[in-house]
Tab-separated table of C-alpha atoms in Angstrom:
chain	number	residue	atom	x	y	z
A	28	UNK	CA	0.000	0.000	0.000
A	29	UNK	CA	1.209	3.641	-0.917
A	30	UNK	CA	2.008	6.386	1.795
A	31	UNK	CA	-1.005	8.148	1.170
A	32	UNK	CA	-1.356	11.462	2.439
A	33	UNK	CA	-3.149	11.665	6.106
A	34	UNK	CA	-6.904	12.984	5.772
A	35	UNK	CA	-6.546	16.244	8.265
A	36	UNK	CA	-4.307	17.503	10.764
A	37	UNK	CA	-3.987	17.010	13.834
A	38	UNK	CA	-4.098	20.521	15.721
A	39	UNK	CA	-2.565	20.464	19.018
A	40	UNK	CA	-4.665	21.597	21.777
A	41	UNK	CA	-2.584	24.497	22.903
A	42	UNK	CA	-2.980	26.373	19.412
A	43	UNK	CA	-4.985	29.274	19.822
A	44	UNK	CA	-8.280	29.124	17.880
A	45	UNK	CA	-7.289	31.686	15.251
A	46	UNK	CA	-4.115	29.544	14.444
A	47	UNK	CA	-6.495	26.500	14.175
A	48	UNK	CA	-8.906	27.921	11.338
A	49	UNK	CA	-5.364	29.926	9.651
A	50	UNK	CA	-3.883	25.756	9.215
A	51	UNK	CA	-7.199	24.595	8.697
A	52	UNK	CA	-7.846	26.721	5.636
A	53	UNK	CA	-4.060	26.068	4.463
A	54	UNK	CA	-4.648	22.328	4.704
A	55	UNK	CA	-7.842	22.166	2.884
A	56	UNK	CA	-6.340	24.479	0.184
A	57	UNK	CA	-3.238	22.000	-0.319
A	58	UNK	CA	-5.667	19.521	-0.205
A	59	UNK	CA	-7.427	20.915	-3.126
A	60	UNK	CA	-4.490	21.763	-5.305
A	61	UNK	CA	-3.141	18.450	-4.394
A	62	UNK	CA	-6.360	16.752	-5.955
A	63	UNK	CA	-5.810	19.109	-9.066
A	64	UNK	CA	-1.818	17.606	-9.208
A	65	UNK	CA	-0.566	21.072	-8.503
A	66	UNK	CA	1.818	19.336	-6.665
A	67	UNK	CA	4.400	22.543	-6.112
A	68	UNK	CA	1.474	24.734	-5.228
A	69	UNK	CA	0.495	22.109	-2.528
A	70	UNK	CA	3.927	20.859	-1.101
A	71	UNK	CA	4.588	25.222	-0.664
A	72	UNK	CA	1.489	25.076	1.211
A	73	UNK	CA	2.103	22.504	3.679
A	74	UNK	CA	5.665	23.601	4.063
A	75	UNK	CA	4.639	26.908	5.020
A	76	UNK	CA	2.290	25.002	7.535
A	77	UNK	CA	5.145	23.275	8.990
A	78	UNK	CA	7.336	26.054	9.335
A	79	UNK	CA	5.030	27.689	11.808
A	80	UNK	CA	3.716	24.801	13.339
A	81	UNK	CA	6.811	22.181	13.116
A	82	UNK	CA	4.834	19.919	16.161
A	83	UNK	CA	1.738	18.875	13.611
A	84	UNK	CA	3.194	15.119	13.017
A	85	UNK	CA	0.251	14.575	10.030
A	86	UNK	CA	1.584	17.410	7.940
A	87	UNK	CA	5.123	15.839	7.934
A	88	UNK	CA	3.742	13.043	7.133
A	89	UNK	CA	1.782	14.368	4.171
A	90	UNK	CA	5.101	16.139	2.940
A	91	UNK	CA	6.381	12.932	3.076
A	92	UNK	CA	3.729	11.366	1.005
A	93	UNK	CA	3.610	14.296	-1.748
A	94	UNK	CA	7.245	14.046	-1.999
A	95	UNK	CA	7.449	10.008	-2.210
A	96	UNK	CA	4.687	10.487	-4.937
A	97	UNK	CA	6.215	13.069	-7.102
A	98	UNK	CA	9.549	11.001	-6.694
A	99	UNK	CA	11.963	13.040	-4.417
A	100	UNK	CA	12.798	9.911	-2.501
A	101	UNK	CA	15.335	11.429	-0.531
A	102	UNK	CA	13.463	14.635	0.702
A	103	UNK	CA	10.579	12.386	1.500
A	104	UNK	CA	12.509	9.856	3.655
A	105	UNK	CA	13.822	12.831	5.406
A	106	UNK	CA	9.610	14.153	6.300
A	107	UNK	CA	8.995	10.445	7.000
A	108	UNK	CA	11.827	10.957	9.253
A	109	UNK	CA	10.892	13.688	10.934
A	110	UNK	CA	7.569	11.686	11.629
A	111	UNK	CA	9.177	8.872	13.381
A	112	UNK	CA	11.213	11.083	15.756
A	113	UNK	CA	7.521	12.654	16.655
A	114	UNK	CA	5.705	9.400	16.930
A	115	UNK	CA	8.421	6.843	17.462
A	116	UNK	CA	6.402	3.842	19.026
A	117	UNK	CA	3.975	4.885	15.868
A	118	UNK	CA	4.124	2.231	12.756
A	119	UNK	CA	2.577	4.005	10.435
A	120	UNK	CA	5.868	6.156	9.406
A	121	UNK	CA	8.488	3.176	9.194
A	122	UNK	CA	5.561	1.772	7.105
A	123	UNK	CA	5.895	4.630	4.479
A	124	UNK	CA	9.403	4.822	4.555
A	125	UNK	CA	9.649	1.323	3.854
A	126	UNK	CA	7.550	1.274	0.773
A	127	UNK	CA	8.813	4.439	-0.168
A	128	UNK	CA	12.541	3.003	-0.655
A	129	UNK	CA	10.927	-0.107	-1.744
A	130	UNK	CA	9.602	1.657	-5.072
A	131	UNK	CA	12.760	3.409	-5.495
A	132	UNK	CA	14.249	-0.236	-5.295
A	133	UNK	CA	15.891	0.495	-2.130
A	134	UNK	CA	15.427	-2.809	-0.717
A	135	UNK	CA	18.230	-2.726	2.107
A	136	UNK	CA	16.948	0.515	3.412
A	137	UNK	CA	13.447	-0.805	2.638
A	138	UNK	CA	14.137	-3.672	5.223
A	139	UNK	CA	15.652	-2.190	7.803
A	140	UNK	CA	12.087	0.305	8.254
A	141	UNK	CA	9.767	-2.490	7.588
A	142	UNK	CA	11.152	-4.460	10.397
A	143	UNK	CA	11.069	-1.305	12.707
A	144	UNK	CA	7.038	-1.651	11.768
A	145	UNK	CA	6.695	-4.799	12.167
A	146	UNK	CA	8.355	-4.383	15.536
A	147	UNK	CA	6.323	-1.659	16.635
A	148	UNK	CA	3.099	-2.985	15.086
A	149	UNK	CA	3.132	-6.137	16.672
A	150	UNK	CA	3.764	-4.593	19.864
A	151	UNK	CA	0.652	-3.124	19.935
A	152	UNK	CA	-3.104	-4.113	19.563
A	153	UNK	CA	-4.397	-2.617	15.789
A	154	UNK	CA	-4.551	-5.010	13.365
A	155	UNK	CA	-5.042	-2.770	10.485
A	156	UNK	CA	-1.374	-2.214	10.984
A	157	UNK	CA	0.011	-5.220	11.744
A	158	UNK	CA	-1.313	-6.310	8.482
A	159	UNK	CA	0.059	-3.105	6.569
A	160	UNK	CA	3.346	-3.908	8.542
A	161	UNK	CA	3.588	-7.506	7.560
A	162	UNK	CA	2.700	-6.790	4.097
A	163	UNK	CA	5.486	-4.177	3.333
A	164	UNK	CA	7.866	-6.583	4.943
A	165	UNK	CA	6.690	-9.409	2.262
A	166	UNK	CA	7.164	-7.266	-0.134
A	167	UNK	CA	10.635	-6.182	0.352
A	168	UNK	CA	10.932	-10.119	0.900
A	169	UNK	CA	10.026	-10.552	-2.299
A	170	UNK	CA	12.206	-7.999	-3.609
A	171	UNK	CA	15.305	-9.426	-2.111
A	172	UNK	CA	14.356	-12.758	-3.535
A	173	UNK	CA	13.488	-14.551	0.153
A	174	UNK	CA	10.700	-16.797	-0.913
A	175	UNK	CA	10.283	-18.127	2.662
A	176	UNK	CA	10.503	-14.981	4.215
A	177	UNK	CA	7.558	-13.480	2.331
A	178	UNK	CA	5.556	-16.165	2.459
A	179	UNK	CA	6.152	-16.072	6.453
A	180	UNK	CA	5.299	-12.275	6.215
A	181	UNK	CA	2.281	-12.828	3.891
A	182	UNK	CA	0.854	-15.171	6.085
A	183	UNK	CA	1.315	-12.966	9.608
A	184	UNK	CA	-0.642	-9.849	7.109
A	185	UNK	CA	-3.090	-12.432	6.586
A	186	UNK	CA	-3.471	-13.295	10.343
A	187	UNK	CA	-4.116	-9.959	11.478
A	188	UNK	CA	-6.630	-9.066	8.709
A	189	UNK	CA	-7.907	-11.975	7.687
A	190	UNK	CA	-9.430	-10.861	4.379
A	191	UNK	CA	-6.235	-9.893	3.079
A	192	UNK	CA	-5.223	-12.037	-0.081
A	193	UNK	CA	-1.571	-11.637	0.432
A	194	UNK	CA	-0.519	-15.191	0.570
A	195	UNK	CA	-2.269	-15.559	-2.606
A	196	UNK	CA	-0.246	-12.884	-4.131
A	197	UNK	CA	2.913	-14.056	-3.022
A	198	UNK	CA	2.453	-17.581	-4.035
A	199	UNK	CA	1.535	-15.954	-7.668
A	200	UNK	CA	4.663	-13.478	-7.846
A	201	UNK	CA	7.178	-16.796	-6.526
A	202	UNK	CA	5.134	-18.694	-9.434
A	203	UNK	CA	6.008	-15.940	-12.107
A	204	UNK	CA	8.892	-15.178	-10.893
């Protein structure tokens, strides 16, 4: 699954109420020009969000995401980064980072994130992301070649969601392959 951009940020308590409607309305316009792939226009307008409010951990992330998407892998690891160091017992960033080097066939990198989620993930309770975690770790399996290791991956993703095809697709990838 991609690093898609987070739906809304998440305004800290302490910002006074003006500040909250001034990011609001920059969010929602980024939003927009990001739907119209303005993708300059938008990446300005969260990075002027982040400048004055460096704390909101969901804007990061969406920098990351935007970047990752328009293919400045290195800029975006850096957001995704920046993420992690705000959220670290959070899976969600290794998660992007990991399939973000994974698609710039970074597979090393790729693994050494995607076991940092699967860590973290299975440390806690969600199943939506041990199953994302598990699945970017079969993945990058799969693109370094370890049949057994994906296939031990795809079946943990499959565990925690249940509806999740994956060993399916990793069986069919090994076949073509």
């Amino acid at each position: 699954r991609d690093a898609a951009p987070a739906p809304a940020p998440i305004i800290a308590p302490t910002m006074a109420a003006t500040d909250q409607a001034s990011v609001a309305a920059a969010h929602r316009a980024a939003v927009v020009l990001i739907a119209r792939k303005k993708y300059s226009a938008a990446l300005g307008g969260l990075r002027a969000i982040a400048a004055k409010h460096p704390d909101i951990a969901s804007v990061q992330y969406q920098i990351g995401a935007l970047l990752a998407r328009i293919g400045r892998v290195d800029e975006a690891v850096k957001a995704f980064d920046a993420v992690a160091a705000m959220r670290p017992d959070d899976p969600e960033p290794p998660i992007a980072l990991a399939s973000t080097l994974l698609r710039a066939r970074r597979e090393e990198d790729a693994g050494k994130y995607a076991d940092r989620a699967v860590e973290l993930a299975d440390a806690g309770t969600d199943a939506r992301l041990k199953a994302d975690a598990h699945e970017i770790a079969a993945r990058v399996a799969l693109a370094r070649d370890d049949a057994d290791a994906a296939t031990a991956q795809a079946l943990l993703a499959q565990k925690a969601d249940p509806l999740l095809p994956l060993p399916q697709f990793v069986r069919g990838r090994l076949l073509y392959d």
